[in-house]
Amino acid sequence: MHKEARLLRQYKHLNIVAFYGMVMENDSVMIVMEMVPGGGLDHYLKSYTVSIPDKCSFSFDVSLGLYYLHNKRCMHRQAPEVVTTFLYTRECDVYSYGILVWEIFNNAKAPFEEFSNRTVRRRVSTIFISSYLF
């Protein structure tokens, strides 16, 4: 974890929340990050009526941060193939970015929110395996 913390501290970009450090105490890990006035994007999207141009701006800003991280060879690591193959690629981040854009334009509602996480994982993994691996 200390190695990851050192890596995270080096990323400086307008569209990335700054990581300052972490504290490990007993079995807990506390992360110290830049304060974002107004809270997270999901809270903002749920609390306010956000215009389409603003949603486009949020989506674009996130893409700039992701582009910066990819140029630094850093990946976020959330996508269906990670569940099945444990392979992390830029394409995984593009998938996650697509999910985030979907959530931005649907006022922070997650896709498939009517299903349990387990059901979504199983269905997405099954579709991924049958569609792309065979």
mmCIF file of C-alpha atoms in Angstrom:
data_model
loop_
_atom_site.group_PDB
_atom_site.id
_atom_site.type_symbol
_atom_site.label_atom_id
_atom_site.label_comp_id
_atom_site.label_asym_id
_atom_site.label_seq_id
_atom_site.Cartn_x
_atom_site.Cartn_y
_atom_site.Cartn_z
ATOM 1 C CA MET A 1 0.000 0.000 0.000
ATOM 2 C CA HIS A 2 2.850 2.373 0.663
ATOM 3 C CA LYS A 3 4.068 1.958 -2.912
ATOM 4 C CA GLU A 4 0.613 2.861 -4.268
ATOM 5 C CA ALA A 5 0.458 5.879 -1.949
ATOM 6 C CA ARG A 6 3.792 7.171 -3.266
ATOM 7 C CA LEU A 7 2.556 6.737 -6.836
ATOM 8 C CA LEU A 8 -0.756 8.490 -6.177
ATOM 9 C CA ARG A 9 0.995 11.503 -4.657
ATOM 10 C CA GLN A 10 2.829 12.203 -7.918
ATOM 11 C CA TYR A 11 -0.311 12.718 -10.022
ATOM 12 C CA LYS A 12 -1.086 16.421 -10.311
ATOM 13 C CA HIS A 13 -3.848 17.507 -12.686
ATOM 14 C CA LEU A 14 -6.709 20.002 -12.596
ATOM 15 C CA ASN A 15 -9.252 17.210 -13.195
ATOM 16 C CA ILE A 16 -7.953 14.777 -10.583
ATOM 17 C CA VAL A 17 -8.667 15.090 -6.864
ATOM 18 C CA ALA A 18 -5.285 15.371 -5.151
ATOM 19 C CA PHE A 19 -4.107 12.540 -2.923
ATOM 20 C CA TYR A 20 -2.123 13.757 0.082
ATOM 21 C CA GLY A 21 -1.477 10.570 1.988
ATOM 22 C CA MET A 22 -2.909 7.788 4.070
ATOM 23 C CA VAL A 23 -2.995 6.716 7.674
ATOM 24 C CA MET A 24 -3.114 3.085 8.730
ATOM 25 C CA GLU A 25 -4.347 2.421 12.231
ATOM 26 C CA ASN A 26 -5.245 -1.035 13.518
ATOM 27 C CA ASP A 27 -7.290 -2.580 10.696
ATOM 28 C CA SER A 28 -8.385 0.755 9.223
ATOM 29 C CA VAL A 29 -6.959 2.720 6.319
ATOM 30 C CA MET A 30 -7.795 6.413 6.100
ATOM 31 C CA ILE A 31 -7.073 8.318 2.902
ATOM 32 C CA VAL A 32 -6.322 12.041 3.008
ATOM 33 C CA MET A 33 -7.453 13.785 -0.174
ATOM 34 C CA GLU A 34 -8.093 17.277 -1.454
ATOM 35 C CA MET A 35 -11.380 18.711 -0.213
ATOM 36 C CA VAL A 36 -13.909 19.132 -2.993
ATOM 37 C CA PRO A 37 -16.397 21.899 -2.095
ATOM 38 C CA GLY A 38 -19.943 20.604 -2.376
ATOM 39 C CA GLY A 39 -18.970 16.953 -2.090
ATOM 40 C CA GLY A 40 -18.741 14.308 -4.767
ATOM 41 C CA LEU A 41 -20.188 14.429 -8.256
ATOM 42 C CA ASP A 42 -22.906 11.906 -7.406
ATOM 43 C CA HIS A 43 -24.137 14.105 -4.541
ATOM 44 C CA TYR A 44 -24.137 17.166 -6.810
ATOM 45 C CA LEU A 45 -26.070 15.376 -9.557
ATOM 46 C CA LYS A 46 -28.677 14.151 -7.058
ATOM 47 C CA SER A 47 -29.032 17.531 -5.334
ATOM 48 C CA TYR A 48 -29.284 19.939 -8.264
ATOM 49 C CA THR A 49 -30.880 20.179 -11.674
ATOM 50 C CA VAL A 50 -27.853 20.026 -13.943
ATOM 51 C CA SER A 51 -28.063 21.270 -17.528
ATOM 52 C CA ILE A 52 -27.027 19.119 -20.478
ATOM 53 C CA PRO A 53 -24.103 21.465 -21.309
ATOM 54 C CA ASP A 54 -22.855 21.135 -17.714
ATOM 55 C CA LYS A 55 -23.166 17.345 -17.897
ATOM 56 C CA CYS A 56 -21.151 17.420 -21.131
ATOM 57 C CA SER A 57 -18.546 19.578 -19.390
ATOM 58 C CA PHE A 58 -18.297 17.148 -16.452
ATOM 59 C CA SER A 59 -17.894 14.231 -18.861
ATOM 60 C CA PHE A 60 -15.202 16.059 -20.819
ATOM 61 C CA ASP A 61 -13.330 17.059 -17.652
ATOM 62 C CA VAL A 62 -13.276 13.438 -16.473
ATOM 63 C CA SER A 63 -11.946 12.362 -19.875
ATOM 64 C CA LEU A 64 -9.078 14.862 -19.544
ATOM 65 C CA GLY A 65 -8.161 13.433 -16.139
ATOM 66 C CA LEU A 66 -8.309 9.888 -17.495
ATOM 67 C CA TYR A 67 -6.174 10.881 -20.485
ATOM 68 C CA TYR A 68 -3.575 12.348 -18.113
ATOM 69 C CA LEU A 69 -3.505 9.167 -16.014
ATOM 70 C CA HIS A 70 -3.181 6.955 -19.078
ATOM 71 C CA ASN A 71 -0.251 9.046 -20.287
ATOM 72 C CA LYS A 72 1.346 8.379 -16.882
ATOM 73 C CA ARG A 73 0.623 4.648 -17.382
ATOM 74 C CA CYS A 74 -1.888 4.588 -14.529
ATOM 75 C CA MET A 75 -5.182 2.690 -14.816
ATOM 76 C CA HIS A 76 -8.314 2.851 -12.666
ATOM 77 C CA ARG A 77 -9.123 -0.868 -12.987
ATOM 78 C CA GLN A 78 -12.904 -1.272 -13.021
ATOM 79 C CA ALA A 79 -14.478 -3.178 -15.899
ATOM 80 C CA PRO A 80 -16.183 -6.520 -16.583
ATOM 81 C CA GLU A 81 -13.088 -8.263 -17.909
ATOM 82 C CA VAL A 82 -11.280 -7.507 -14.657
ATOM 83 C CA VAL A 83 -13.808 -9.760 -12.894
ATOM 84 C CA THR A 84 -13.203 -12.653 -15.274
ATOM 85 C CA THR A 85 -9.600 -12.330 -16.484
ATOM 86 C CA PHE A 86 -7.954 -10.061 -13.896
ATOM 87 C CA LEU A 87 -6.362 -8.251 -16.844
ATOM 88 C CA TYR A 88 -6.154 -4.472 -16.447
ATOM 89 C CA THR A 89 -5.989 -2.365 -19.596
ATOM 90 C CA ARG A 90 -6.817 1.115 -20.783
ATOM 91 C CA GLU A 91 -9.924 -0.409 -22.326
ATOM 92 C CA CYS A 92 -11.089 -1.300 -18.807
ATOM 93 C CA ASP A 93 -10.934 2.371 -17.897
ATOM 94 C CA VAL A 94 -12.807 3.337 -21.061
ATOM 95 C CA TYR A 95 -15.602 0.942 -20.037
ATOM 96 C CA SER A 96 -15.709 2.509 -16.564
ATOM 97 C CA TYR A 97 -15.714 5.971 -18.109
ATOM 98 C CA GLY A 98 -18.716 4.968 -20.226
ATOM 99 C CA ILE A 99 -20.560 3.846 -17.087
ATOM 100 C CA LEU A 100 -19.707 7.152 -15.393
ATOM 101 C CA VAL A 101 -20.992 9.168 -18.367
ATOM 102 C CA TRP A 102 -24.203 7.110 -18.265
ATOM 103 C CA GLU A 103 -24.542 7.978 -14.560
ATOM 104 C CA ILE A 104 -23.848 11.681 -15.209
ATOM 105 C CA PHE A 105 -26.627 11.863 -17.788
ATOM 106 C CA ASN A 106 -29.010 9.892 -15.543
ATOM 107 C CA ASN A 107 -28.548 12.062 -12.434
ATOM 108 C CA ALA A 108 -26.225 9.663 -10.591
ATOM 109 C CA LYS A 109 -28.447 6.622 -11.081
ATOM 110 C CA ALA A 110 -26.332 3.535 -11.616
ATOM 111 C CA PRO A 111 -27.074 1.320 -14.582
ATOM 112 C CA PHE A 112 -28.771 -1.906 -13.572
ATOM 113 C CA GLU A 113 -29.548 -0.517 -10.109
ATOM 114 C CA GLU A 114 -32.638 -2.718 -9.922
ATOM 115 C CA PHE A 115 -30.325 -5.761 -9.734
ATOM 116 C CA SER A 116 -27.985 -6.846 -6.959
ATOM 117 C CA ASN A 117 -24.240 -6.370 -7.472
ATOM 118 C CA ARG A 118 -23.866 -10.136 -7.645
ATOM 119 C CA THR A 119 -26.471 -10.437 -10.422
ATOM 120 C CA VAL A 120 -24.906 -7.619 -12.436
ATOM 121 C CA ARG A 121 -21.433 -9.120 -12.068
ATOM 122 C CA ARG A 122 -22.678 -12.540 -13.190
ATOM 123 C CA ARG A 123 -24.616 -11.179 -16.168
ATOM 124 C CA VAL A 124 -21.886 -8.829 -17.354
ATOM 125 C CA SER A 125 -19.247 -11.539 -16.946
ATOM 126 C CA THR A 126 -21.374 -14.053 -18.858
ATOM 127 C CA ILE A 127 -22.018 -11.616 -21.700
ATOM 128 C CA PHE A 128 -18.345 -10.656 -21.816
ATOM 129 C CA ILE A 129 -17.133 -14.240 -21.869
ATOM 130 C CA SER A 130 -19.591 -15.432 -24.514
ATOM 131 C CA SER A 131 -19.238 -12.347 -26.717
ATOM 132 C CA TYR A 132 -15.538 -11.622 -26.623
ATOM 133 C CA LEU A 133 -13.528 -14.592 -25.476
ATOM 134 C CA PHE A 134 -15.009 -17.356 -27.634
#
